[in-house]
Amino acid sequence: MSKFIFVTGGVLSSVGKGILTASIGKMLQVRGYSVSVVKIDPYVNVDAGTMNPYIHGEVFVTEDGGETDLDLGHYERFLDINLSKLNNITTGQIYATVIEKERRGEYLGSCVQIIPHITDEIKRRLREVANKSNIDVLLVEIGGTVGDIESLPFFEAVRQMRLEEGYYNTLFVHIALVPILDVTHEQKSKPFQHSIQELRRIGIQPDILVARCRTQLDKEVKRKISLFGNVTPDAVFTSYDVDNIYALPIELDKQGMGDYIVKRLMLNNTMPNWSEWKSIVESFRDTKDKVKIAMCGKYTKLIDSYMSIVEALKHAGAKLKVSPEFGWIETTELEEDPLSISKLSDYHGIIVLPGFGVRGSEGKIMAIKYARENKIPFFGICFGFQLAVVEFMRNVVGYKEAHTTEINPDTKYPVIDLLPEQKNVMKLGGTMRLGSYKIIIKEGTLAHSIYGCNEVFERHRHRYGVNPEYIPILEENGLIISGISYDEKNVEFIEIKNHPFFFASQAHPEFKSRPGRPSPPFLGFIKSCIERKKAIQR
Ligand code: GLN
């Protein structure tokens, strides 16, 4: 039987609930306990796939093709586990299931209500994940902020779970912001207190309180939070700013959080073994040198839109003892001011990011051309891969009107086109080519030296792909197709000769990158950025 830890947040969003949840998981893992994590997102979308990354951040793709909240990426990276689409629950999914059941007649004769039918479905889903993953502890992070109307049914469901699962099998952790006033440098606990009151009002008394604050909590503030929050002072912790997110579990454990949780859940308190995680955290600190990376995309104002790519680059950097420094290039600006493209020469490497639609796409193509011609390390991911093929077709093969039909459905040379199996797809939610697929790698290629093997699984999220009709002409003109899908239907990797590093992938290798075990293409890319830096210095 699994135990449950529920993590809630107060005052405002983005207080680091996801990182806290992942950190709690880590504290349990290093004590020998198996964990899994569910993220609850109280929006009505069925999944994150149909939301705007500008507002909601990256869509994280799981092995089984779930389009999920970016917090699942944190969980996978911190805990080194693979999650499934079941680990992200939304209001949309819950209501869809209940309404389907109602139509099937499963509630015949009863009036279907939020309590108990919606809350029962929420509890059923949580228990299903716990049972299927066969773990000691299931962590459940409730998205949004306490007090939001839309998250109420979820709070109500977990409140009921305390009664049903028992006191020692459930634990409520509440995190909220403790701001520091600029003028007086005072830590203010009042918003935190109010958010706890909000929780109590709906019947939840938190067991552990975590203050999100720039600095360690002052004794007096901690006392106040403990008093008003109705927990003992040893149950109040601070998630203060750390130099590296991966250091947070160690910091919280130092404050006694791991021991407290284990005791409270009546688990045997084994000695935590931090040695492996500590050496990973140290590797991020041991990076004196920097490499400058141009991140070319259209959501560059919200860095969360590219969370996993940023993390994958950091993982690769830590392995090679450099830290990546990001230059966010809004590619629409390259279109408006074509001469500004020369600023890319300052960088040690260029990434063209995943994306959708017309905005900024010509600017992305300009960046690819610049990287190819000026022999700057280049890594194109998904849309970045597709546009690299378009660029090659236009500027190397010479078909100036080549394009992807995503942007120009009437292009004369549709070198990137809707995947054949997508042609009859009408619904846009959850219908892309999603999740993990096997890629066969050609020997003697850059891809082969990057991965060091003949086949690899990477995760996908796309509707378009290389049009097979154009493969012969692309190859005749020197494009190397170094990876294809196991069923030979999809081009997966491309590269070119006589370039220090020009690699593009239809798949998203960033989703499988882990601290201490960076994704191979990211490692190869950073290696070649370091080479460029050395060459410039010489
Ligand atoms: N828009 C492209 C497609 O649907 C690429 C998607 C992506 O970059 N994830 O195929």
XYZ file of C-alpha atoms and ligand atoms in Angstrom:
548
model
C 0.000 0.000 0.000
C 1.348 3.405 -0.942
C 1.355 6.483 1.234
C 0.413 9.868 -0.175
C 2.066 13.276 0.106
C 0.014 16.208 -1.164
C 1.796 19.413 -2.079
C -0.201 22.631 -2.283
C 0.812 26.209 -2.939
C -0.250 29.607 -1.745
C -0.034 33.345 -2.386
C 1.007 33.080 -6.017
C 2.049 30.536 -8.615
C 5.626 29.787 -9.661
C 6.836 29.524 -6.063
C 8.720 26.378 -6.981
C 6.098 23.809 -6.061
C 7.326 21.474 -8.777
C 10.931 21.620 -7.636
C 9.820 21.182 -4.014
C 7.742 18.136 -4.909
C 10.646 16.646 -6.855
C 12.949 17.412 -3.921
C 10.689 15.625 -1.439
C 10.742 12.650 -3.790
C 14.532 12.766 -3.810
C 14.745 12.854 -0.001
C 12.660 9.681 0.110
C 14.592 8.028 -2.724
C 17.973 8.488 -1.053
C 16.473 6.765 2.002
C 15.658 3.762 -0.154
C 11.968 4.433 -0.773
C 10.380 4.154 -4.208
C 8.287 7.104 -5.311
C 6.200 8.388 -8.166
C 4.601 11.760 -8.737
C 1.291 13.033 -10.072
C 0.772 16.608 -11.187
C -2.789 17.855 -11.011
C -3.584 20.719 -13.354
C -6.968 22.304 -12.666
C -7.572 23.625 -16.180
C -10.253 22.256 -18.493
C -7.877 21.286 -21.306
C -7.528 17.511 -21.415
C -3.763 17.880 -21.676
C -1.078 20.529 -22.031
C -0.719 19.873 -25.763
C -3.332 22.416 -26.749
C -2.096 25.236 -24.524
C 0.053 28.204 -25.344
C 3.673 27.603 -24.325
C 4.020 31.363 -23.998
C 1.723 31.288 -20.995
C 1.982 27.791 -19.695
C 5.580 26.907 -20.510
C 6.925 23.851 -22.270
C 4.815 20.829 -23.108
C 6.706 17.884 -21.664
C 6.378 14.626 -23.605
C 6.437 11.295 -21.777
C 7.641 7.940 -23.125
C 4.051 6.874 -23.788
C 3.292 10.057 -25.684
C 1.558 12.114 -23.016
C 1.665 15.871 -23.637
C 2.055 16.991 -20.081
C 2.903 19.798 -17.738
C 6.546 20.823 -17.536
C 6.697 19.787 -13.873
C 6.793 16.178 -15.048
C 10.141 17.089 -16.580
C 11.410 18.187 -13.174
C 10.168 14.955 -11.600
C 11.837 12.807 -14.255
C 15.118 14.693 -14.002
C 15.301 14.777 -10.214
C 14.099 11.248 -9.653
C 15.486 9.548 -12.752
C 12.181 7.782 -13.389
C 9.992 7.627 -16.489
C 6.465 8.842 -15.933
C 3.397 8.254 -18.077
C 0.456 10.317 -19.235
C -1.402 8.978 -16.187
C 0.894 11.096 -14.024
C -0.724 14.331 -15.196
C -4.366 14.748 -14.239
C -6.478 17.662 -15.450
C -10.004 18.855 -14.798
C -10.679 18.124 -18.477
C -9.775 14.453 -18.084
C -11.802 14.014 -14.920
C -14.949 15.597 -16.333
C -14.584 13.778 -19.667
C -14.483 10.433 -17.843
C -17.407 11.223 -15.574
C -19.541 12.521 -18.419
C -18.737 9.454 -20.532
C -19.755 7.201 -17.654
C -22.957 9.161 -17.200
C -23.786 8.714 -20.891
C -23.069 4.988 -20.642
C -25.637 4.883 -17.874
C -23.217 3.950 -15.132
C -24.802 6.382 -12.707
C -28.345 5.521 -13.766
C -30.866 6.929 -11.358
C -28.545 9.272 -9.565
C -27.943 12.951 -9.831
C -24.287 13.315 -10.914
C -22.469 15.892 -8.817
C -19.051 17.339 -8.099
C -19.193 15.646 -4.708
C -19.102 12.653 -4.782
C -18.784 11.802 -8.495
C -16.029 14.173 -9.569
C -14.102 13.779 -6.307
C -14.481 9.980 -6.481
C -13.015 9.979 -9.970
C -10.074 12.102 -8.763
C -9.389 9.690 -5.897
C -9.766 6.690 -8.192
C -7.182 8.117 -10.574
C -4.687 8.854 -7.794
C -5.037 5.365 -6.338
C -4.763 3.835 -9.798
C -1.381 5.521 -10.324
C -0.197 4.446 -6.876
C -1.221 0.831 -7.489
C 0.092 0.630 -11.040
C 3.479 2.055 -10.165
C 3.763 -0.168 -7.067
C 5.638 2.372 -4.979
C 6.083 3.299 -1.329
C 4.996 6.912 -1.655
C 2.971 8.782 -4.257
C 3.562 12.523 -4.336
C 0.684 14.615 -5.612
C 1.265 18.226 -6.588
C -1.879 20.322 -6.948
C -1.313 23.019 -9.531
C -2.455 26.585 -9.066
C -2.910 28.373 -5.785
C -5.173 27.586 -2.845
C -8.262 29.759 -3.145
C -8.627 29.268 -6.897
C -12.180 28.231 -7.740
C -11.035 25.705 -10.315
C -8.860 23.669 -7.957
C -11.521 23.218 -5.266
C -12.691 19.717 -6.281
C -9.095 18.503 -6.130
C -8.542 19.950 -2.655
C -11.807 18.368 -1.563
C -10.752 14.983 -2.967
C -7.417 14.959 -1.148
C -9.112 16.150 2.036
C -11.284 13.045 1.826
C -8.233 10.903 1.217
C -6.832 11.859 4.614
C -9.932 10.290 6.195
C -9.905 7.223 4.000
C -6.185 6.466 3.903
C -5.469 7.442 7.491
C -3.361 10.026 9.250
C -0.031 8.196 9.021
C -0.514 7.416 5.345
C -1.104 10.962 4.183
C 0.842 14.176 4.543
C 0.026 17.718 3.501
C 2.868 20.036 2.534
C 2.038 23.654 1.845
C 4.478 26.063 0.216
C 3.931 29.801 -0.093
C 5.867 32.931 -0.785
C 7.459 34.968 1.988
C 8.368 38.230 0.303
C 11.158 40.491 1.511
C 10.355 44.184 1.433
C 12.921 46.223 -0.460
C 12.910 49.124 1.929
C 13.028 47.436 5.316
C 14.543 44.094 4.214
C 11.863 42.471 6.317
C 10.528 38.961 5.618
C 6.749 39.221 5.573
C 4.717 36.206 6.621
C 1.185 37.627 6.411
C 0.377 36.388 2.871
C 1.591 32.926 3.951
C -0.685 33.016 7.012
C -3.645 33.953 4.851
C -3.009 31.117 2.450
C -2.959 28.643 5.361
C -6.272 30.034 6.551
C -7.618 29.490 3.073
C -6.548 25.837 3.249
C -8.108 25.340 6.684
C -11.326 26.886 5.486
C -11.714 23.937 3.108
C -10.792 21.447 5.788
C -7.088 20.905 5.245
C -4.609 21.431 8.059
C -1.132 21.306 6.553
C 1.456 19.118 8.305
C 4.534 20.792 6.865
C 4.986 24.401 5.865
C 7.623 25.525 3.414
C 8.401 29.197 3.019
C 9.626 30.199 -0.415
C 11.932 33.038 0.426
C 15.088 34.498 -1.098
C 16.947 33.929 2.163
C 16.754 31.597 5.173
C 13.793 32.407 7.427
C 14.535 34.532 10.473
C 13.809 32.743 13.736
C 10.998 35.129 14.608
C 9.291 34.759 11.212
C 9.569 31.017 11.459
C 7.995 31.110 14.932
C 5.139 33.196 13.613
C 4.485 30.874 10.669
C 4.547 27.892 12.996
C 2.150 29.550 15.451
C -0.358 30.796 12.920
C 0.040 27.718 10.748
C -0.652 25.447 13.723
C 2.407 23.224 13.262
C 5.476 22.829 15.486
C 8.537 24.900 14.474
C 10.407 21.763 13.372
C 7.781 21.380 10.626
C 8.599 24.752 9.071
C 11.255 24.810 6.365
C 12.661 27.342 3.932
C 13.108 26.889 0.253
C 15.587 29.721 -0.211
C 17.450 30.637 -3.386
C 20.035 28.024 -4.261
C 22.722 28.372 -6.935
C 21.373 25.285 -8.656
C 17.900 23.744 -8.482
C 19.347 20.268 -8.031
C 20.857 21.408 -4.718
C 17.444 22.048 -3.138
C 16.747 18.525 -1.860
C 20.095 18.502 -0.062
C 19.410 21.921 1.474
C 15.949 20.927 2.677
C 17.249 17.663 4.061
C 19.883 19.589 6.026
C 17.004 21.453 7.654
C 15.589 18.101 8.745
C 12.767 17.786 6.262
C 13.540 14.240 5.109
C 13.719 12.928 8.683
C 10.536 14.745 9.595
C 8.573 13.287 6.661
C 9.754 9.752 7.233
C 8.902 9.934 10.938
C 5.517 11.473 10.295
C 4.646 8.755 7.781
C 5.887 6.073 10.191
C 8.441 4.790 7.696
C 11.737 3.341 8.959
C 14.274 6.114 8.968
C 17.177 4.639 7.067
C 20.420 6.613 6.602
C 20.080 8.820 3.537
C 22.704 8.131 0.908
C 23.383 11.421 -0.831
C 26.791 10.596 -2.299
C 25.725 10.154 -5.927
C 23.393 13.164 -5.974
C 25.969 15.341 -4.234
C 28.566 14.599 -6.871
C 26.040 15.515 -9.552
C 25.286 18.822 -7.808
C 29.010 19.495 -7.446
C 29.528 18.916 -11.165
C 27.278 21.918 -11.859
C 29.403 24.075 -9.574
C 32.672 22.942 -11.087
C 32.118 24.897 -14.304
C 34.371 27.907 -14.436
C 34.357 28.265 -18.183
C 31.350 29.438 -20.204
C 30.079 28.775 -23.710
C 27.686 31.169 -25.372
C 24.679 29.625 -27.042
C 22.230 31.407 -29.309
C 18.738 30.107 -28.585
C 16.664 30.962 -31.651
C 12.918 30.743 -31.273
C 9.685 32.604 -30.894
C 8.769 32.091 -27.252
C 12.074 33.385 -25.966
C 10.428 35.845 -23.587
C 9.259 32.984 -21.425
C 12.257 30.771 -20.867
C 9.962 28.125 -19.329
C 8.836 27.387 -22.896
C 12.145 25.637 -23.469
C 12.727 24.223 -19.975
C 13.957 20.759 -20.946
C 16.333 22.090 -23.609
C 17.858 24.549 -21.152
C 18.258 21.769 -18.599
C 19.720 19.361 -21.170
C 22.320 21.978 -22.128
C 23.190 22.478 -18.467
C 23.514 18.722 -17.946
C 25.883 18.491 -20.911
C 27.807 21.560 -19.709
C 28.259 20.115 -16.210
C 29.703 16.944 -17.697
C 32.215 18.972 -19.711
C 32.910 21.520 -16.961
C 31.424 24.515 -18.723
C 28.259 26.422 -18.062
C 26.117 27.450 -21.003
C 25.260 31.115 -21.233
C 22.078 31.697 -23.201
C 21.435 34.441 -25.715
C 17.709 34.450 -26.432
C 17.178 35.362 -30.078
C 13.623 36.270 -31.061
C 13.778 35.228 -34.708
C 11.101 37.718 -35.771
C 13.728 40.350 -35.003
C 16.149 38.749 -37.480
C 13.434 39.064 -40.099
C 12.872 42.738 -39.313
C 16.572 43.560 -39.343
C 18.394 41.037 -41.580
C 21.789 42.649 -40.977
C 21.498 41.825 -37.293
C 22.131 38.165 -38.187
C 25.860 38.858 -37.842
C 25.419 38.997 -34.079
C 25.225 35.215 -34.231
C 28.962 35.117 -34.897
C 29.543 36.003 -31.235
C 28.145 32.678 -30.174
C 29.879 29.339 -29.823
C 26.818 27.450 -30.948
C 23.356 28.004 -32.399
C 20.196 26.128 -31.514
C 17.017 26.461 -33.514
C 14.235 25.584 -31.156
C 11.042 23.575 -31.641
C 7.891 25.427 -32.572
C 4.806 25.816 -34.668
C 3.538 28.205 -37.292
C 4.726 31.022 -39.430
C 5.808 33.642 -36.927
C 9.606 33.852 -36.814
C 10.089 30.887 -39.147
C 11.988 32.811 -41.852
C 14.254 34.177 -39.120
C 14.925 30.626 -37.999
C 15.859 29.686 -41.569
C 18.222 32.682 -41.656
C 19.897 31.486 -38.466
C 20.338 27.991 -39.902
C 21.870 29.350 -43.107
C 24.232 31.498 -41.064
C 25.308 28.530 -38.932
C 25.832 26.340 -41.988
C 27.802 28.883 -44.002
C 29.885 30.181 -41.120
C 30.576 26.738 -39.721
C 29.132 27.524 -36.313
C 28.024 24.448 -34.324
C 24.326 23.987 -35.038
C 21.655 21.864 -33.433
C 18.113 21.941 -34.813
C 15.313 20.356 -32.827
C 11.968 19.286 -34.321
C 10.766 22.453 -36.089
C 14.436 23.457 -36.119
C 15.160 20.174 -37.907
C 12.356 20.691 -40.415
C 13.509 24.198 -41.225
C 17.098 22.961 -41.630
C 15.809 20.674 -44.361
C 13.911 23.600 -45.922
C 17.059 25.760 -45.763
C 19.138 23.033 -47.415
C 16.562 22.576 -50.151
C 16.405 26.290 -50.824
C 20.041 27.281 -50.593
C 22.051 24.156 -51.380
C 19.779 22.275 -53.781
C 18.563 25.598 -55.166
C 14.773 25.271 -54.955
C 14.117 28.731 -53.603
C 10.398 28.135 -53.111
C 10.813 25.036 -50.981
C 8.887 25.107 -47.725
C 6.950 23.166 -45.160
C 3.251 22.836 -45.888
C 2.625 23.812 -42.283
C 3.460 27.360 -43.324
C 2.736 27.357 -47.025
C 0.225 24.649 -47.961
C 0.608 25.527 -51.658
C 4.388 25.507 -51.850
C 5.789 24.204 -55.135
C 8.345 22.079 -53.284
C 6.775 20.649 -50.115
C 9.992 19.178 -48.745
C 8.369 19.054 -45.307
C 4.809 17.811 -45.407
C 2.060 16.489 -43.203
C 2.892 12.904 -42.212
C 0.781 10.511 -44.333
C -1.019 9.109 -41.284
C -1.973 12.680 -40.320
C -3.802 13.445 -43.544
C -7.189 12.303 -42.270
C -6.763 13.476 -38.709
C -9.433 16.035 -37.860
C -9.036 16.455 -34.127
C -5.969 18.354 -33.009
C -5.740 17.254 -29.350
C -3.317 14.405 -28.686
C -3.084 13.361 -32.324
C 0.491 14.217 -33.289
C 3.165 11.541 -33.681
C 3.845 11.366 -29.973
C 6.193 9.597 -27.615
C 9.089 7.223 -27.864
C 10.005 5.597 -31.177
C 13.072 3.662 -32.207
C 15.560 5.400 -34.510
C 18.048 3.469 -36.638
C 21.399 5.248 -36.933
C 23.631 5.022 -39.965
C 27.217 3.953 -39.281
C 30.050 6.336 -40.035
C 27.916 9.433 -39.384
C 28.081 12.235 -36.823
C 24.897 10.789 -35.290
C 26.678 7.478 -34.838
C 29.618 9.094 -33.113
C 27.237 11.140 -30.940
C 25.248 8.143 -29.747
C 27.912 5.476 -30.126
C 25.343 2.863 -31.128
C 23.147 1.729 -33.990
C 19.753 2.422 -32.563
C 18.212 4.675 -29.977
C 14.810 5.594 -28.622
C 13.860 9.270 -28.501
C 10.566 11.032 -27.829
C 8.572 12.777 -30.536
C 5.940 15.453 -30.942
C 5.213 16.429 -34.514
C 2.645 16.362 -37.263
C 4.931 17.174 -40.191
C 8.076 15.475 -41.453
C 10.469 15.096 -44.373
C 8.539 14.318 -47.545
C 10.064 10.999 -48.759
C 9.790 12.088 -52.391
C 12.579 14.576 -51.783
C 15.017 12.199 -50.097
C 16.905 11.302 -53.325
C 17.476 14.913 -54.345
C 18.482 15.939 -50.820
C 20.999 13.105 -50.640
C 22.368 13.729 -54.142
C 23.150 17.253 -53.017
C 24.994 16.138 -49.912
C 22.456 16.032 -47.115
C 23.256 13.057 -44.896
C 20.281 11.236 -43.512
C 21.877 9.690 -40.474
C 18.798 8.450 -38.668
C 15.512 6.978 -39.814
C 12.593 5.545 -37.882
C 12.556 1.785 -37.358
C 9.717 1.467 -39.885
C 11.713 3.535 -42.407
C 8.839 5.982 -42.768
C 10.406 8.999 -41.078
C 13.669 10.852 -41.448
C 14.879 11.362 -37.880
C 18.394 12.849 -38.048
C 20.180 14.911 -40.669
C 23.667 16.348 -40.938
C 26.066 17.747 -43.522
C 29.722 17.191 -44.390
C 32.558 19.678 -43.960
C 31.103 21.362 -40.947
C 32.317 21.062 -37.342
C 28.856 20.149 -36.035
C 25.661 20.435 -38.013
C 23.058 18.113 -36.594
C 19.290 18.220 -36.529
C 16.759 15.871 -35.034
C 13.072 15.376 -35.701
C 12.831 13.907 -32.198
C 13.270 15.827 -28.953
C 16.307 14.330 -27.213
C 16.031 16.938 -24.434
C 13.201 15.041 -22.755
C 15.482 12.152 -21.832
C 18.403 14.180 -20.555
C 19.196 13.747 -16.873
C 21.645 15.482 -14.560
C 24.755 13.314 -14.534
C 23.580 11.543 -17.710
C 23.225 14.205 -20.394
C 21.510 13.486 -23.680
C 24.170 12.503 -26.282
C 23.351 15.134 -28.957
C 23.496 17.900 -26.348
C 26.840 16.583 -25.142
C 28.189 16.462 -28.705
C 26.905 19.956 -29.390
C 28.492 21.472 -26.257
C 31.762 19.674 -27.037
C 31.888 21.334 -30.418
C 30.948 24.723 -28.864
C 33.982 24.349 -26.602
C 36.119 23.610 -29.678
C 34.860 26.740 -31.386
C 35.586 28.813 -28.324
C 39.143 27.481 -28.223
C 39.598 28.129 -31.947
C 38.416 31.733 -31.568
C 40.784 32.289 -28.641
C 43.734 30.920 -30.615
N 5.342 22.237 -36.092
C 6.108 21.063 -36.372
C 5.233 19.826 -36.529
O 4.120 19.801 -36.102
C 7.195 20.839 -35.340
C 6.683 20.615 -33.975
C 7.734 20.762 -32.916
O 8.720 21.485 -33.082
N 7.525 20.124 -31.782
O 5.659 18.857 -37.073
